[in-house]
mmCIF file with all atom_site columns, C-alpha atoms in Angstrom:
data_model
loop_
_atom_site.group_PDB
_atom_site.id
_atom_site.type_symbol
_atom_site.label_atom_id
_atom_site.label_alt_id
_atom_site.label_comp_id
_atom_site.label_asym_id
_atom_site.label_entity_id
_atom_site.label_seq_id
_atom_site.pdbx_PDB_ins_code
_atom_site.Cartn_x
_atom_site.Cartn_y
_atom_site.Cartn_z
_atom_site.occupancy
_atom_site.B_iso_or_equiv
_atom_site.pdbx_formal_charge
_atom_site.auth_seq_id
_atom_site.auth_comp_id
_atom_site.auth_asym_id
_atom_site.auth_atom_id
_atom_site.pdbx_PDB_model_num
ATOM 1   C CA . MET A 1 1   ? -81.893 6.155  -54.301 1.00 0.00 ? 1   MET A CA 1
ATOM 2   C CA . THR A 1 2   ? -84.079 3.867  -52.238 1.00 0.00 ? 2   THR A CA 1
ATOM 3   C CA . ALA A 1 3   ? -86.101 5.096  -49.283 1.00 0.00 ? 3   ALA A CA 1
ATOM 4   C CA . ILE A 1 4   ? -83.847 3.120  -46.923 1.00 0.00 ? 4   ILE A CA 1
ATOM 5   C CA . SER A 1 5   ? -80.613 4.619  -48.291 1.00 0.00 ? 5   SER A CA 1
ATOM 6   C CA . HIS A 1 6   ? -82.190 8.095  -48.312 1.00 0.00 ? 6   HIS A CA 1
ATOM 7   C CA . ASN A 1 7   ? -83.220 7.694  -44.654 1.00 0.00 ? 7   ASN A CA 1
ATOM 8   C CA . HIS A 1 8   ? -79.726 6.440  -43.790 1.00 0.00 ? 8   HIS A CA 1
ATOM 9   C CA . LEU A 1 9   ? -78.206 9.480  -45.515 1.00 0.00 ? 9   LEU A CA 1
ATOM 10  C CA . ILE A 1 10  ? -80.429 11.863 -43.550 1.00 0.00 ? 10  ILE A CA 1
ATOM 11  C CA . LYS A 1 11  ? -79.731 9.999  -40.290 1.00 0.00 ? 11  LYS A CA 1
ATOM 12  C CA . THR A 1 12  ? -75.961 10.158 -40.887 1.00 0.00 ? 12  THR A CA 1
ATOM 13  C CA . ARG A 1 13  ? -76.090 13.882 -41.661 1.00 0.00 ? 13  ARG A CA 1
ATOM 14  C CA . VAL A 1 14  ? -78.084 14.585 -38.495 1.00 0.00 ? 14  VAL A CA 1
ATOM 15  C CA . GLU A 1 15  ? -75.787 12.458 -36.326 1.00 0.00 ? 15  GLU A CA 1
ATOM 16  C CA . ILE A 1 16  ? -72.620 14.127 -37.644 1.00 0.00 ? 16  ILE A CA 1
ATOM 17  C CA . SER A 1 17  ? -74.158 17.597 -37.249 1.00 0.00 ? 17  SER A CA 1
ATOM 18  C CA . ALA A 1 18  ? -75.112 16.714 -33.669 1.00 0.00 ? 18  ALA A CA 1
ATOM 19  C CA . LEU A 1 19  ? -71.520 15.643 -32.993 1.00 0.00 ? 19  LEU A CA 1
ATOM 20  C CA . TRP A 1 20  ? -70.253 18.987 -34.356 1.00 0.00 ? 20  TRP A CA 1
ATOM 21  C CA . ILE A 1 21  ? -72.687 20.752 -32.020 1.00 0.00 ? 21  ILE A CA 1
ATOM 22  C CA . ALA A 1 22  ? -71.264 18.727 -29.106 1.00 0.00 ? 22  ALA A CA 1
ATOM 23  C CA . VAL A 1 23  ? -67.713 19.703 -30.115 1.00 0.00 ? 23  VAL A CA 1
ATOM 24  C CA . LEU A 1 24  ? -68.708 23.362 -30.353 1.00 0.00 ? 24  LEU A CA 1
ATOM 25  C CA . PHE A 1 25  ? -70.426 23.362 -26.953 1.00 0.00 ? 25  PHE A CA 1
ATOM 26  C CA . ASN A 1 26  ? -67.390 21.714 -25.351 1.00 0.00 ? 26  ASN A CA 1
ATOM 27  C CA . MET A 1 27  ? -65.068 24.302 -26.904 1.00 0.00 ? 27  MET A CA 1
ATOM 28  C CA . LEU A 1 28  ? -67.281 27.158 -25.731 1.00 0.00 ? 28  LEU A CA 1
ATOM 29  C CA . PHE A 1 29  ? -67.849 25.832 -22.213 1.00 0.00 ? 29  PHE A CA 1
ATOM 30  C CA . ARG A 1 30  ? -64.134 25.190 -21.801 1.00 0.00 ? 30  ARG A CA 1
ATOM 31  C CA . ASP A 1 31  ? -63.527 28.838 -22.676 1.00 0.00 ? 31  ASP A CA 1
ATOM 32  C CA . ILE A 1 32  ? -66.309 30.023 -20.353 1.00 0.00 ? 32  ILE A CA 1
ATOM 33  C CA . GLN A 1 33  ? -64.892 27.925 -17.523 1.00 0.00 ? 33  GLN A CA 1
ATOM 34  C CA . GLU A 1 34  ? -61.571 29.746 -17.911 1.00 0.00 ? 34  GLU A CA 1
ATOM 35  C CA . PHE A 1 35  ? -63.237 32.849 -16.430 1.00 0.00 ? 35  PHE A CA 1
ATOM 36  C CA . ALA A 1 36  ? -63.025 31.107 -13.036 1.00 0.00 ? 36  ALA A CA 1
ATOM 37  C CA . ARG A 1 37  ? -59.220 30.892 -13.315 1.00 0.00 ? 37  ARG A CA 1
ATOM 38  C CA . THR A 1 38  ? -57.412 33.465 -11.190 1.00 0.00 ? 38  THR A CA 1
ATOM 39  C CA . GLY A 1 39  ? -56.019 36.258 -13.348 1.00 0.00 ? 39  GLY A CA 1
ATOM 40  C CA . PHE A 1 40  ? -57.913 35.266 -16.484 1.00 0.00 ? 40  PHE A CA 1
ATOM 41  C CA . LEU A 1 41  ? -60.034 38.427 -16.657 1.00 0.00 ? 41  LEU A CA 1
ATOM 42  C CA . GLU A 1 42  ? -56.948 40.621 -16.268 1.00 0.00 ? 42  GLU A CA 1
ATOM 43  C CA . GLU A 1 43  ? -55.253 38.690 -19.085 1.00 0.00 ? 43  GLU A CA 1
ATOM 44  C CA . MET A 1 44  ? -58.336 39.127 -21.289 1.00 0.00 ? 44  MET A CA 1
ATOM 45  C CA . LEU A 1 45  ? -58.524 42.868 -20.633 1.00 0.00 ? 45  LEU A CA 1
ATOM 46  C CA . THR A 1 46  ? -54.828 43.393 -21.371 1.00 0.00 ? 46  THR A CA 1
ATOM 47  C CA . LYS A 1 47  ? -54.660 40.829 -24.217 1.00 0.00 ? 47  LYS A CA 1
ATOM 48  C CA . THR A 1 48  ? -51.808 38.995 -22.509 1.00 0.00 ? 48  THR A CA 1
ATOM 49  C CA . SER A 1 49  ? -51.106 35.396 -21.559 1.00 0.00 ? 49  SER A CA 1
ATOM 50  C CA . ASN A 1 50  ? -48.257 34.462 -19.225 1.00 0.00 ? 50  ASN A CA 1
ATOM 51  C CA . ASP A 1 51  ? -47.112 38.110 -19.440 1.00 0.00 ? 51  ASP A CA 1
ATOM 52  C CA . ALA A 1 52  ? -46.774 37.884 -23.253 1.00 0.00 ? 52  ALA A CA 1
ATOM 53  C CA . GLN A 1 53  ? -48.833 40.100 -25.557 1.00 0.00 ? 53  GLN A CA 1
ATOM 54  C CA . ILE A 1 54  ? -51.390 38.226 -27.657 1.00 0.00 ? 54  ILE A CA 1
ATOM 55  C CA . PRO A 1 55  ? -51.228 39.507 -31.257 1.00 0.00 ? 55  PRO A CA 1
ATOM 56  C CA . GLU A 1 56  ? -54.395 40.231 -33.235 1.00 0.00 ? 56  GLU A CA 1
ATOM 57  C CA . GLY A 1 57  ? -53.396 37.532 -35.737 1.00 0.00 ? 57  GLY A CA 1
ATOM 58  C CA . LEU A 1 58  ? -53.564 34.885 -33.020 1.00 0.00 ? 58  LEU A CA 1
ATOM 59  C CA . LEU A 1 59  ? -57.019 36.076 -31.993 1.00 0.00 ? 59  LEU A CA 1
ATOM 60  C CA . LEU A 1 60  ? -58.092 35.877 -35.640 1.00 0.00 ? 60  LEU A CA 1
ATOM 61  C CA . ALA A 1 61  ? -56.669 32.344 -35.898 1.00 0.00 ? 61  ALA A CA 1
ATOM 62  C CA . ALA A 1 62  ? -58.657 31.330 -32.804 1.00 0.00 ? 62  ALA A CA 1
ATOM 63  C CA . ALA A 1 63  ? -61.826 32.792 -34.350 1.00 0.00 ? 63  ALA A CA 1
ATOM 64  C CA . ILE A 1 64  ? -61.206 30.834 -37.565 1.00 0.00 ? 64  ILE A CA 1
ATOM 65  C CA . VAL A 1 65  ? -60.678 27.587 -35.650 1.00 0.00 ? 65  VAL A CA 1
ATOM 66  C CA . LEU A 1 66  ? -63.932 28.153 -33.744 1.00 0.00 ? 66  LEU A CA 1
ATOM 67  C CA . GLN A 1 67  ? -65.706 28.860 -37.039 1.00 0.00 ? 67  GLN A CA 1
ATOM 68  C CA . ILE A 1 68  ? -64.861 25.381 -38.366 1.00 0.00 ? 68  ILE A CA 1
ATOM 69  C CA . PRO A 1 69  ? -67.306 23.435 -36.149 1.00 0.00 ? 69  PRO A CA 1
ATOM 70  C CA . ILE A 1 70  ? -69.906 26.182 -36.587 1.00 0.00 ? 70  ILE A CA 1
ATOM 71  C CA . SER A 1 71  ? -69.649 25.849 -40.370 1.00 0.00 ? 71  SER A CA 1
ATOM 72  C CA . MET A 1 72  ? -69.575 22.056 -40.306 1.00 0.00 ? 72  MET A CA 1
ATOM 73  C CA . ILE A 1 73  ? -72.968 21.910 -38.576 1.00 0.00 ? 73  ILE A CA 1
ATOM 74  C CA . PHE A 1 74  ? -74.508 23.490 -41.680 1.00 0.00 ? 74  PHE A CA 1
ATOM 75  C CA . LEU A 1 75  ? -72.174 22.061 -44.331 1.00 0.00 ? 75  LEU A CA 1
ATOM 76  C CA . THR A 1 76  ? -72.869 18.501 -43.177 1.00 0.00 ? 76  THR A CA 1
ATOM 77  C CA . GLN A 1 77  ? -76.525 19.073 -44.026 1.00 0.00 ? 77  GLN A CA 1
ATOM 78  C CA . VAL A 1 78  ? -76.031 20.577 -47.494 1.00 0.00 ? 78  VAL A CA 1
ATOM 79  C CA . LEU A 1 79  ? -72.887 19.167 -49.124 1.00 0.00 ? 79  LEU A CA 1
ATOM 80  C CA . ASN A 1 80  ? -73.146 16.141 -51.389 1.00 0.00 ? 80  ASN A CA 1
ATOM 81  C CA . VAL A 1 81  ? -71.896 12.878 -49.905 1.00 0.00 ? 81  VAL A CA 1
ATOM 82  C CA . LYS A 1 82  ? -68.468 12.934 -51.565 1.00 0.00 ? 82  LYS A CA 1
ATOM 83  C CA . LEU A 1 83  ? -67.651 16.478 -50.439 1.00 0.00 ? 83  LEU A CA 1
ATOM 84  C CA . ASN A 1 84  ? -69.327 15.866 -47.092 1.00 0.00 ? 84  ASN A CA 1
ATOM 85  C CA . TRP A 1 85  ? -67.164 13.002 -45.930 1.00 0.00 ? 85  TRP A CA 1
ATOM 86  C CA . ARG A 1 86  ? -64.011 14.770 -47.099 1.00 0.00 ? 86  ARG A CA 1
ATOM 87  C CA . ALA A 1 87  ? -64.932 18.047 -45.400 1.00 0.00 ? 87  ALA A CA 1
ATOM 88  C CA . ASN A 1 88  ? -65.826 16.276 -42.148 1.00 0.00 ? 88  ASN A CA 1
ATOM 89  C CA . LEU A 1 89  ? -62.643 14.224 -42.197 1.00 0.00 ? 89  LEU A CA 1
ATOM 90  C CA . ILE A 1 90  ? -60.387 17.219 -42.878 1.00 0.00 ? 90  ILE A CA 1
ATOM 91  C CA . ALA A 1 91  ? -62.176 19.546 -40.443 1.00 0.00 ? 91  ALA A CA 1
ATOM 92  C CA . ALA A 1 92  ? -62.103 16.985 -37.619 1.00 0.00 ? 92  ALA A CA 1
ATOM 93  C CA . ILE A 1 93  ? -58.392 16.289 -38.121 1.00 0.00 ? 93  ILE A CA 1
ATOM 94  C CA . VAL A 1 94  ? -57.588 20.022 -38.176 1.00 0.00 ? 94  VAL A CA 1
ATOM 95  C CA . ILE A 1 95  ? -59.528 20.608 -34.946 1.00 0.00 ? 95  ILE A CA 1
ATOM 96  C CA . ILE A 1 96  ? -57.880 17.600 -33.258 1.00 0.00 ? 96  ILE A CA 1
ATOM 97  C CA . ALA A 1 97  ? -54.467 19.033 -34.197 1.00 0.00 ? 97  ALA A CA 1
ATOM 98  C CA . MET A 1 98  ? -55.451 22.414 -32.738 1.00 0.00 ? 98  MET A CA 1
ATOM 99  C CA . ILE A 1 99  ? -56.719 20.836 -29.512 1.00 0.00 ? 99  ILE A CA 1
ATOM 100 C CA . VAL A 1 100 ? -53.561 18.759 -29.069 1.00 0.00 ? 100 VAL A CA 1
ATOM 101 C CA . GLY A 1 101 ? -51.390 21.784 -29.882 1.00 0.00 ? 101 GLY A CA 1
ATOM 102 C CA . ASN A 1 102 ? -53.186 23.914 -27.295 1.00 0.00 ? 102 ASN A CA 1
ATOM 103 C CA . SER A 1 103 ? -53.126 21.192 -24.621 1.00 0.00 ? 103 SER A CA 1
ATOM 104 C CA . LEU A 1 104 ? -49.403 20.911 -24.025 1.00 0.00 ? 104 LEU A CA 1
ATOM 105 C CA . THR A 1 105 ? -49.698 21.895 -20.341 1.00 0.00 ? 105 THR A CA 1
ATOM 106 C CA . PRO A 1 106 ? -53.388 21.496 -19.464 1.00 0.00 ? 106 PRO A CA 1
ATOM 107 C CA . ASP A 1 107 ? -54.948 21.665 -16.050 1.00 0.00 ? 107 ASP A CA 1
ATOM 108 C CA . LEU A 1 108 ? -57.490 18.994 -15.137 1.00 0.00 ? 108 LEU A CA 1
ATOM 109 C CA . ASP A 1 109 ? -60.586 20.651 -16.594 1.00 0.00 ? 109 ASP A CA 1
ATOM 110 C CA . ASP A 1 110 ? -58.754 21.549 -19.829 1.00 0.00 ? 110 ASP A CA 1
ATOM 111 C CA . ALA A 1 111 ? -57.527 17.967 -20.140 1.00 0.00 ? 111 ALA A CA 1
ATOM 112 C CA . PHE A 1 112 ? -61.062 16.666 -19.578 1.00 0.00 ? 112 PHE A CA 1
ATOM 113 C CA . PHE A 1 113 ? -62.540 18.951 -22.246 1.00 0.00 ? 113 PHE A CA 1
ATOM 114 C CA . ALA A 1 114 ? -59.706 18.074 -24.667 1.00 0.00 ? 114 ALA A CA 1
ATOM 115 C CA . ILE A 1 115 ? -60.338 14.344 -24.195 1.00 0.00 ? 115 ILE A CA 1
ATOM 116 C CA . VAL A 1 116 ? -64.095 14.736 -24.719 1.00 0.00 ? 116 VAL A CA 1
ATOM 117 C CA . GLU A 1 117 ? -63.590 16.970 -27.777 1.00 0.00 ? 117 GLU A CA 1
ATOM 118 C CA . CYS A 1 118 ? -61.042 14.594 -29.341 1.00 0.00 ? 118 CYS A CA 1
ATOM 119 C CA . ALA A 1 119 ? -63.241 11.557 -28.670 1.00 0.00 ? 119 ALA A CA 1
ATOM 120 C CA . THR A 1 120 ? -66.199 13.315 -30.299 1.00 0.00 ? 120 THR A CA 1
ATOM 121 C CA . LEU A 1 121 ? -64.048 14.354 -33.256 1.00 0.00 ? 121 LEU A CA 1
ATOM 122 C CA . LEU A 1 122 ? -62.824 10.774 -33.634 1.00 0.00 ? 122 LEU A CA 1
ATOM 123 C CA . LEU A 1 123 ? -66.477 9.698  -33.833 1.00 0.00 ? 123 LEU A CA 1
ATOM 124 C CA . ILE A 1 124 ? -66.906 12.223 -36.658 1.00 0.00 ? 124 ILE A CA 1
ATOM 125 C CA . VAL A 1 125 ? -63.820 10.784 -38.383 1.00 0.00 ? 125 VAL A CA 1
ATOM 126 C CA . GLY A 1 126 ? -65.317 7.302  -37.983 1.00 0.00 ? 126 GLY A CA 1
ATOM 127 C CA . TYR A 1 127 ? -68.647 8.372  -39.468 1.00 0.00 ? 127 TYR A CA 1
ATOM 128 C CA . ALA A 1 128 ? -66.896 10.151 -42.340 1.00 0.00 ? 128 ALA A CA 1
ATOM 129 C CA . TRP A 1 129 ? -64.623 7.175  -43.007 1.00 0.00 ? 129 TRP A CA 1
ATOM 130 C CA . LYS A 1 130 ? -67.582 4.776  -43.006 1.00 0.00 ? 130 LYS A CA 1
ATOM 131 C CA . TRP A 1 131 ? -69.464 7.196  -45.255 1.00 0.00 ? 131 TRP A CA 1
ATOM 132 C CA . SER A 1 132 ? -66.564 7.262  -47.735 1.00 0.00 ? 132 SER A CA 1
ATOM 133 C CA . LYS A 1 133 ? -66.654 3.470  -47.989 1.00 0.00 ? 133 LYS A CA 1
ATOM 134 C CA . SER A 1 134 ? -70.391 3.391  -48.630 1.00 0.00 ? 134 SER A CA 1
ATOM 135 C CA . SER A 1 135 ? -70.433 6.112  -51.302 1.00 0.00 ? 135 SER A CA 1
#
């Protein structure tokens, strides 16, 4: 591996990790901003949403989805190139599907965060796709 290709590999890993950090921050700040919504705290305390009980399994699923970008920050730095581009591609597509699925009736701030998150995830897909062609 030449010094130039090694530097490009490191640069790509850092850029993709930074994009995963941006996705994670957007997901977290969107959730934090929900605390300003009227009735949100009461729903959190009673584990309800729109008067429906939120099952523990759904809370676990949400935790798993949030763990994906957290894990990808690290995995992008340590996986070999072949596994890396596949993992980034799959993880980004899964998170996009979750965002779209959760944004069926968004308010303005939710729609904004969803657009920013999806655009960032599409950048990750682009990097991963380009990476797959160069490996």
